[in-house]
PDB file of C-alpha atoms in Angstrom:
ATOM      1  CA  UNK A 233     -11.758 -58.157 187.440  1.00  0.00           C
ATOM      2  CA  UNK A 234     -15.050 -58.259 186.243  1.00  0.00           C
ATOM      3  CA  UNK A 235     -15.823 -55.261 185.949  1.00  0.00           C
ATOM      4  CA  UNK A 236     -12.727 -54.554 183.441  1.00  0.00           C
ATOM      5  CA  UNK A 237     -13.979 -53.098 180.300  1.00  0.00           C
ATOM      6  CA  UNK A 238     -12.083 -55.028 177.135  1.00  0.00           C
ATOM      7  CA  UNK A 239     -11.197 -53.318 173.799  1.00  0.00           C
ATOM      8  CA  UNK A 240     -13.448 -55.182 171.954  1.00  0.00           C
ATOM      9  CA  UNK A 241     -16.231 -53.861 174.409  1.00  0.00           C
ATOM     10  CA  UNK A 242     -14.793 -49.959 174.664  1.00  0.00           C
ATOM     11  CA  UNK A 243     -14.909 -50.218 170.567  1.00  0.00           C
ATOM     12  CA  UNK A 244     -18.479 -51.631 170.277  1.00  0.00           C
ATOM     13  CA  UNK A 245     -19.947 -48.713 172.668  1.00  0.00           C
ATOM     14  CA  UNK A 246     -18.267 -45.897 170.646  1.00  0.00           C
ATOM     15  CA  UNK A 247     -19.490 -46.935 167.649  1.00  0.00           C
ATOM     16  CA  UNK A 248     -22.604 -48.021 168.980  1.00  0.00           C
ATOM     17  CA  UNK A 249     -22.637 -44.304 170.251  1.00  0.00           C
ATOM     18  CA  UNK A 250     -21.163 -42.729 167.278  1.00  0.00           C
ATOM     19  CA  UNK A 251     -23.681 -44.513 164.480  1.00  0.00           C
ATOM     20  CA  UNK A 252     -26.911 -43.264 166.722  1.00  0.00           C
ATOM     21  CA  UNK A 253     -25.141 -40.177 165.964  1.00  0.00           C
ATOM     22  CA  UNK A 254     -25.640 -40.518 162.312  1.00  0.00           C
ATOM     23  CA  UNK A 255     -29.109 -41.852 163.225  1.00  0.00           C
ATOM     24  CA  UNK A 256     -28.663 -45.805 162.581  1.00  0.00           C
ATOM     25  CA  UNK A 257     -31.610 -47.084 164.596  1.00  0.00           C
ATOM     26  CA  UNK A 258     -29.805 -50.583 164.795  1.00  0.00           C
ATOM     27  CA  UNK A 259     -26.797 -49.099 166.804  1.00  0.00           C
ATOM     28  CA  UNK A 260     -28.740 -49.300 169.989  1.00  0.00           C
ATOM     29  CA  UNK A 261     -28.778 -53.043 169.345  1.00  0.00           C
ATOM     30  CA  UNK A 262     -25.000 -53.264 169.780  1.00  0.00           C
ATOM     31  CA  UNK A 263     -25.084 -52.081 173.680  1.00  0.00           C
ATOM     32  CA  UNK A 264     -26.122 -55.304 176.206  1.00  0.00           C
ATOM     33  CA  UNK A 265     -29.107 -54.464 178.465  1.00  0.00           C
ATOM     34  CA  UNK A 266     -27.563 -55.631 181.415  1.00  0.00           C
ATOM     35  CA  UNK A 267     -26.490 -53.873 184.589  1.00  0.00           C
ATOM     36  CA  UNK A 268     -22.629 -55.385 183.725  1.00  0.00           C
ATOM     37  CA  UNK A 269     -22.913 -53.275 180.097  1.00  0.00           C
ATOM     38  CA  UNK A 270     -24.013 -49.707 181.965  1.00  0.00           C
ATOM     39  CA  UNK A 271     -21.414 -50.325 184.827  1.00  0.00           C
ATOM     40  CA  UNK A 272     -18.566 -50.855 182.041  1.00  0.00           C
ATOM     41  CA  UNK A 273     -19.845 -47.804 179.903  1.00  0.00           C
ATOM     42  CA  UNK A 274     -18.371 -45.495 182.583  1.00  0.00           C
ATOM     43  CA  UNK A 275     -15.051 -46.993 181.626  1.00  0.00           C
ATOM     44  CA  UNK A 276     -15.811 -43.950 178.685  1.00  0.00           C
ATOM     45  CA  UNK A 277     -14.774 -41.739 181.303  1.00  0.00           C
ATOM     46  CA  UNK A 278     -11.215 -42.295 180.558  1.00  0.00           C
ATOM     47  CA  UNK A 279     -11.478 -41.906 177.422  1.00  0.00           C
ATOM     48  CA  UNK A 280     -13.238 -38.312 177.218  1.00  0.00           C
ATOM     49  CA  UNK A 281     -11.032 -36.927 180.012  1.00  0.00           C
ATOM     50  CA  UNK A 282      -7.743 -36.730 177.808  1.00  0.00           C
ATOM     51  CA  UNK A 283     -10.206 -34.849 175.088  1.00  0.00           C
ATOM     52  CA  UNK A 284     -11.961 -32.614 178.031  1.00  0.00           C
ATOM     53  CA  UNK A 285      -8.821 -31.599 179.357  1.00  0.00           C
ATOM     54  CA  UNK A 286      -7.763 -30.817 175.928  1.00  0.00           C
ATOM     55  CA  UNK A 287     -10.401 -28.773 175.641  1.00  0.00           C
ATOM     56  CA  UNK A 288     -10.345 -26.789 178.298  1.00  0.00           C
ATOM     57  CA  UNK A 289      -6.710 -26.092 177.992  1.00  0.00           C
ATOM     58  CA  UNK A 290      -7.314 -24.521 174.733  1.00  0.00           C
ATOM     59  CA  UNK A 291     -10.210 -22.568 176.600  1.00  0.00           C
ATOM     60  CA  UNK A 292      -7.576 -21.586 178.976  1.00  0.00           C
ATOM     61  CA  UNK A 293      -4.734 -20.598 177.034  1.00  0.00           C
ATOM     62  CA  UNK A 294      -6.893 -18.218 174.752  1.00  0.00           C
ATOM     63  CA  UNK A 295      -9.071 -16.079 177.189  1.00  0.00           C
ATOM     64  CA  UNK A 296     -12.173 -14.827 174.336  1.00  0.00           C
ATOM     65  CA  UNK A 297     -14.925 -12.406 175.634  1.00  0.00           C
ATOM     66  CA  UNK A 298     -17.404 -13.629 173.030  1.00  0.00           C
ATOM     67  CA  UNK A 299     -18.162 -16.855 175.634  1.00  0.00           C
ATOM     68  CA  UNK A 300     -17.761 -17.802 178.884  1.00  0.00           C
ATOM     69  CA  UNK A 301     -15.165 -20.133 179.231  1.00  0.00           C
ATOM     70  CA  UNK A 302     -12.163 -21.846 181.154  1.00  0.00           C
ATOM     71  CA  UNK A 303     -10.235 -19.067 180.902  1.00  0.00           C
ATOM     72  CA  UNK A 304     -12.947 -16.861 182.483  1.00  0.00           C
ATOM     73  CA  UNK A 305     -13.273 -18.927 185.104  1.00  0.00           C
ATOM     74  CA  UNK A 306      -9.746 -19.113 186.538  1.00  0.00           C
ATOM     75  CA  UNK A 307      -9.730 -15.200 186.203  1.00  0.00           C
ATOM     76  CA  UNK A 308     -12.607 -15.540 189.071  1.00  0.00           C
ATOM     77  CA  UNK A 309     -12.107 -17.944 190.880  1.00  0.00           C
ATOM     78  CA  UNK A 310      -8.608 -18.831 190.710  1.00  0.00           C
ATOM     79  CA  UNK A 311      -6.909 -21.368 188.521  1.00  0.00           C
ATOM     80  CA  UNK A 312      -7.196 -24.556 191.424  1.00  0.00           C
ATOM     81  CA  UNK A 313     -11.038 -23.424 192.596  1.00  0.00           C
ATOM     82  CA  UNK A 314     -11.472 -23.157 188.313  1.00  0.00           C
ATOM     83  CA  UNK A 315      -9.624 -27.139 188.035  1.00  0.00           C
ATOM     84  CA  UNK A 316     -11.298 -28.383 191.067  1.00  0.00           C
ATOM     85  CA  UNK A 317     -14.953 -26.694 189.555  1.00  0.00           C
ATOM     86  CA  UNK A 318     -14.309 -28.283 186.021  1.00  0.00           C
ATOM     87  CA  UNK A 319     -13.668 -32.040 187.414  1.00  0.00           C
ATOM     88  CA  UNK A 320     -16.754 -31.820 190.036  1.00  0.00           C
ATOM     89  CA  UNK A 321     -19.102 -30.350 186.936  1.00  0.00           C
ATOM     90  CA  UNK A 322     -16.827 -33.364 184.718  1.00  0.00           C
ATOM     91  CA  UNK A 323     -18.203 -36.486 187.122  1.00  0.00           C
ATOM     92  CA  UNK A 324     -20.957 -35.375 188.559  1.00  0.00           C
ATOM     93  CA  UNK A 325     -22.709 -33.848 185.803  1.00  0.00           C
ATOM     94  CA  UNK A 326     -21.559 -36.214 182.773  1.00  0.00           C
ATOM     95  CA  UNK A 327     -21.582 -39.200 184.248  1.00  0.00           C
ATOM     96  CA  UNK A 328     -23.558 -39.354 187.799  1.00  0.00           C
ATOM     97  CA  UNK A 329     -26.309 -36.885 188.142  1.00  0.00           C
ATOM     98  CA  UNK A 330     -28.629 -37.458 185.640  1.00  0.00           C
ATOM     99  CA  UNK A 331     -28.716 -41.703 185.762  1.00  0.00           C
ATOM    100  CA  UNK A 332     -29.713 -41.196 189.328  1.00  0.00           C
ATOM    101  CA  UNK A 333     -32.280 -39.236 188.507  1.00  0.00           C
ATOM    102  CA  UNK A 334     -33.570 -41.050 185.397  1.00  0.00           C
ATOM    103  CA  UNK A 335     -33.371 -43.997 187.849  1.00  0.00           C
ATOM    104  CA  UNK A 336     -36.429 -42.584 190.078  1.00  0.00           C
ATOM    105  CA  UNK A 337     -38.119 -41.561 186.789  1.00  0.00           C
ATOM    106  CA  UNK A 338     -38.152 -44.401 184.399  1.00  0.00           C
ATOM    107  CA  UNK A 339     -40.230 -46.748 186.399  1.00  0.00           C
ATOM    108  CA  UNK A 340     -43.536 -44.143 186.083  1.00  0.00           C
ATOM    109  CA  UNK A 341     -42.474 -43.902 181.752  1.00  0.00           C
ATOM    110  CA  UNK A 342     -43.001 -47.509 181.856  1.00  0.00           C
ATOM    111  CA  UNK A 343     -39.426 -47.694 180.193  1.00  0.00           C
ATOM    112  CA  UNK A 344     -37.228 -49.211 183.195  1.00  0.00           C
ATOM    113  CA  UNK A 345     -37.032 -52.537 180.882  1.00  0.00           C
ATOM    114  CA  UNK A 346     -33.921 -50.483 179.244  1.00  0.00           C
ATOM    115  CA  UNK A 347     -32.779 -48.770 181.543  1.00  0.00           C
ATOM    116  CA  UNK A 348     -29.239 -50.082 181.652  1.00  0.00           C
ATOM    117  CA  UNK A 349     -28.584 -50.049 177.805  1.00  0.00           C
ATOM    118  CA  UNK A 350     -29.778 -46.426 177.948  1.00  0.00           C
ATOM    119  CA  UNK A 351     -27.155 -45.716 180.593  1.00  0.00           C
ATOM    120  CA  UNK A 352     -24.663 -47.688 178.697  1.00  0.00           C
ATOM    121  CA  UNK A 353     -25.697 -45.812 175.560  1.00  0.00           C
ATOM    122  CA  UNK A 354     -25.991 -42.220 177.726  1.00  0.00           C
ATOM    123  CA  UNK A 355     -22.391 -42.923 178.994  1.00  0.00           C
ATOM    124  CA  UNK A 356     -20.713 -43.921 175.484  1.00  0.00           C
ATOM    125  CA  UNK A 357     -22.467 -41.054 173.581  1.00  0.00           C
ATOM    126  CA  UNK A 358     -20.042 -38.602 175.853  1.00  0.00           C
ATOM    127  CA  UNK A 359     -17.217 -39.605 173.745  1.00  0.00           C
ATOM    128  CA  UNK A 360     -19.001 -38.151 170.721  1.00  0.00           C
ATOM    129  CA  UNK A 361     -20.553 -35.007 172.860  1.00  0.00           C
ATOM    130  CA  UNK A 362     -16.719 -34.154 173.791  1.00  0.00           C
ATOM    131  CA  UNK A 363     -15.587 -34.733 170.178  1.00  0.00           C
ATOM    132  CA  UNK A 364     -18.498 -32.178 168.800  1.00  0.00           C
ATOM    133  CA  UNK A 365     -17.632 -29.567 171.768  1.00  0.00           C
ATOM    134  CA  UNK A 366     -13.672 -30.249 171.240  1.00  0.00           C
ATOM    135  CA  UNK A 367     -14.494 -29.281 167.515  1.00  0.00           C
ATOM    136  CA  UNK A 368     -16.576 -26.316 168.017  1.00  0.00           C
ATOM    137  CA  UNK A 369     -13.785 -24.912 170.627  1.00  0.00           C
ATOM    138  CA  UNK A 370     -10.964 -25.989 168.555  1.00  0.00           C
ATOM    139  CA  UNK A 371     -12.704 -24.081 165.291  1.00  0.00           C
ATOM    140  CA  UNK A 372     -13.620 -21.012 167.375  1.00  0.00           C
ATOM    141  CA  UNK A 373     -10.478 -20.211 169.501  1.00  0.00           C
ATOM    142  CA  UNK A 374      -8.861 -20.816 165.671  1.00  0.00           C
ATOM    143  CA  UNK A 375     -10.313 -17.523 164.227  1.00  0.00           C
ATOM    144  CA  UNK A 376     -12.675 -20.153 162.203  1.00  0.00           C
ATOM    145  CA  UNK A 377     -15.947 -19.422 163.692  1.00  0.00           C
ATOM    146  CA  UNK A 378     -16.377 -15.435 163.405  1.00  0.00           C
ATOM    147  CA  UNK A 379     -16.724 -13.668 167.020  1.00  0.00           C
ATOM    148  CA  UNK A 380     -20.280 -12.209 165.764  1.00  0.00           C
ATOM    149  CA  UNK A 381     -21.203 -15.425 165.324  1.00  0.00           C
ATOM    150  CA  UNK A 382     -20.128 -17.474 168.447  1.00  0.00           C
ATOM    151  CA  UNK A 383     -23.511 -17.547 170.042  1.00  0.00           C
ATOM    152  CA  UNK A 384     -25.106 -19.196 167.067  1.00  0.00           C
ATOM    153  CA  UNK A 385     -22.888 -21.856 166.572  1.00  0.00           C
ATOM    154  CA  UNK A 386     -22.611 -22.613 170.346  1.00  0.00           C
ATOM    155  CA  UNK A 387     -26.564 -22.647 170.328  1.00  0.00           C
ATOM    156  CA  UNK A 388     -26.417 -24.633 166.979  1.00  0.00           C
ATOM    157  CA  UNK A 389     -23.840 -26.891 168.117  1.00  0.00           C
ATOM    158  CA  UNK A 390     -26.307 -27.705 171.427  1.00  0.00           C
ATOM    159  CA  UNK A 391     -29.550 -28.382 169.216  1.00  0.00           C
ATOM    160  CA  UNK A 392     -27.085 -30.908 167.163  1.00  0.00           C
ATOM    161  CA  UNK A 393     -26.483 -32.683 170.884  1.00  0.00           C
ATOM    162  CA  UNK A 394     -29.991 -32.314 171.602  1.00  0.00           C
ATOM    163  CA  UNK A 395     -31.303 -34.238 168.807  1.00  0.00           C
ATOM    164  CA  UNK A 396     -28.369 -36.432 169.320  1.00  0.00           C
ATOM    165  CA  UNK A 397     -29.786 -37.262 172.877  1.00  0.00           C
ATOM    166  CA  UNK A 398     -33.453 -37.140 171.736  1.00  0.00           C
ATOM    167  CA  UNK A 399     -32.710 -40.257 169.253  1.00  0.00           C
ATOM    168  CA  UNK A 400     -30.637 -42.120 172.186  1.00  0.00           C
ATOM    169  CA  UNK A 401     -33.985 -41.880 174.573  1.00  0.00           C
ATOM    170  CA  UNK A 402     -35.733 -42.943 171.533  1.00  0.00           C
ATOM    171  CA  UNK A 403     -34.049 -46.071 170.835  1.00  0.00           C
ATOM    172  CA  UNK A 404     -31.867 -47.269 173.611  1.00  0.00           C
ATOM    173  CA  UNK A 405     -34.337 -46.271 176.268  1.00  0.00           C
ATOM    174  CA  UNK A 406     -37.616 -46.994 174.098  1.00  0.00           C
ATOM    175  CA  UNK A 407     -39.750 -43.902 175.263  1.00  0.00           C
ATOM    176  CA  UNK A 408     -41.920 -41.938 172.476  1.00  0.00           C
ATOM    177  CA  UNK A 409     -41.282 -38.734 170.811  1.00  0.00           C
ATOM    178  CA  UNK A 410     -42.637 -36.767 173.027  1.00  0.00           C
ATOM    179  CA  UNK A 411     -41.566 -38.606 176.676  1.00  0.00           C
ATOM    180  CA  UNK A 412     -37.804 -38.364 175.079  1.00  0.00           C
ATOM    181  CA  UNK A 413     -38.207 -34.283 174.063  1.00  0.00           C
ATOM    182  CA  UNK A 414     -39.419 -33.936 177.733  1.00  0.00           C
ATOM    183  CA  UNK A 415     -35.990 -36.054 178.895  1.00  0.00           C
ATOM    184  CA  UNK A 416     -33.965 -34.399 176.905  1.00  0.00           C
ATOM    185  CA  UNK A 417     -34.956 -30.744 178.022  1.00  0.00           C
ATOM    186  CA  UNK A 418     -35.352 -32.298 182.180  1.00  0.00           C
ATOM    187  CA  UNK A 419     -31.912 -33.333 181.888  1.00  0.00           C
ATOM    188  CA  UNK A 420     -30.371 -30.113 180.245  1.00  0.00           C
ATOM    189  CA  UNK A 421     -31.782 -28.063 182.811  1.00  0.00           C
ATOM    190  CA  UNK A 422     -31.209 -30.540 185.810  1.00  0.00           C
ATOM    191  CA  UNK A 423     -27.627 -30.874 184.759  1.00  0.00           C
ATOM    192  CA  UNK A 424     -27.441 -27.156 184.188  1.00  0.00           C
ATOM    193  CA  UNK A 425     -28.667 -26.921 187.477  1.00  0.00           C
ATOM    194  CA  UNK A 426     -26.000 -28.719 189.149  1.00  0.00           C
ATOM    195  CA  UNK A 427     -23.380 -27.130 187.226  1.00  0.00           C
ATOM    196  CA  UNK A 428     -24.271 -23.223 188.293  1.00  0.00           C
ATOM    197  CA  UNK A 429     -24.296 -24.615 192.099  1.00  0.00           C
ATOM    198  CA  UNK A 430     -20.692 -26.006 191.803  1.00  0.00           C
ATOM    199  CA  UNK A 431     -19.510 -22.771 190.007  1.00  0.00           C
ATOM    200  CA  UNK A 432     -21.142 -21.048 192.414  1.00  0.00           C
ATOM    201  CA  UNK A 433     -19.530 -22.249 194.843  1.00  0.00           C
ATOM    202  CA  UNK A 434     -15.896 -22.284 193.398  1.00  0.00           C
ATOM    203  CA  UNK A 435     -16.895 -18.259 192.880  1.00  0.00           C
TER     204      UNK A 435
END
């Protein structure tokens, strides 16, 4: 039972998550550096699955040609190779890929001290990276977002998340400017990486 996440705990890493979203420095300070607070931060899981699936049922019931989406997908690959793609690229590039790999990295960034509030604070700030995406799909499949424009406001919408990830490494895992730019762009493409390899091979 101890590794049962509690309300109270769930609440404190979402808003721990969603104030380093609106930049509070002190938010980090609400997530525990211990290896119990990053093991119960992947209890966010279950809450961004509801809002993912969401998501990418709205993807999937209105097919657009301006971006590749859900819909797209299926049309390849078929609608269980599509489901089975999206939950592989769900786990294992949200919430497993990229800890592993900052695991190997942080001791030579002389940063391992933090490691496990960063993870806490990596997992947590997934909740407010599927609320941002659920926006930007809900706004666009709406007839909100023009279909001239979908590009820039997807790339917009991903420099928003960047900086949003750039201020996490900043504070929760303590690196400087310039090791956390260098994160930030080493886990987009290692992540993007891993997601064209399981697409790949649902295609």
């Amino acid at each position: 039972m101890a590794y049962i996440i509690t309300v109270e705990e769930a609440t404190r890493g979402i808003f721990a998550a969603w104030f380093m979203f609106l930049r509070d420095k002190r938010a980090a300070a609400l997530l525990e550096n211990t290896y119990m607070a990053a093991v119960k931060s992947y209890w966010a899981a279950l809450v961004v699955l509801p809002l993912y699936m969401l998501g990418t049922t709205i993807e999937f019931l209105n097919p657009s040609d301006d971006i590749r989406n859900f819909a797209a997908l299926a049309a390849e690959a078929g609608l269980f190779n599509a489901t089975v793609a999206e939950f592989c690229i769900f786990v294992l590039c949200w919430f497993v890929a990229w800890p592993l790999v900052l695991d190997r990295i942080a001791p030579y960034l002389d940063c391992d001290d933090n490691f496990f509030r960063y993870i806490a604070a990596y997992n947590w700030m997934r909740v407010t990276y599927v609320l941002v995406g659920l926006s930007f799909v809900t706004l666009h499949f709406a007839g909100l977002i023009p279909a001239g424009a979908a590009d820039e406001a997807a790339l917009a919408v991903l420099i928003v998340l960047w900086s949003y990830h750039w201020f996490v490494l900043r504070h929760a895992l303590g690196v400087n400017s310039g090791y956390a730019a260098l994160l930030v762009a080493a886990e987009f493409m290692f992540v993007t990486m891993v997601k064209a390899l399981i697409l790949a091979t649902a295609l």
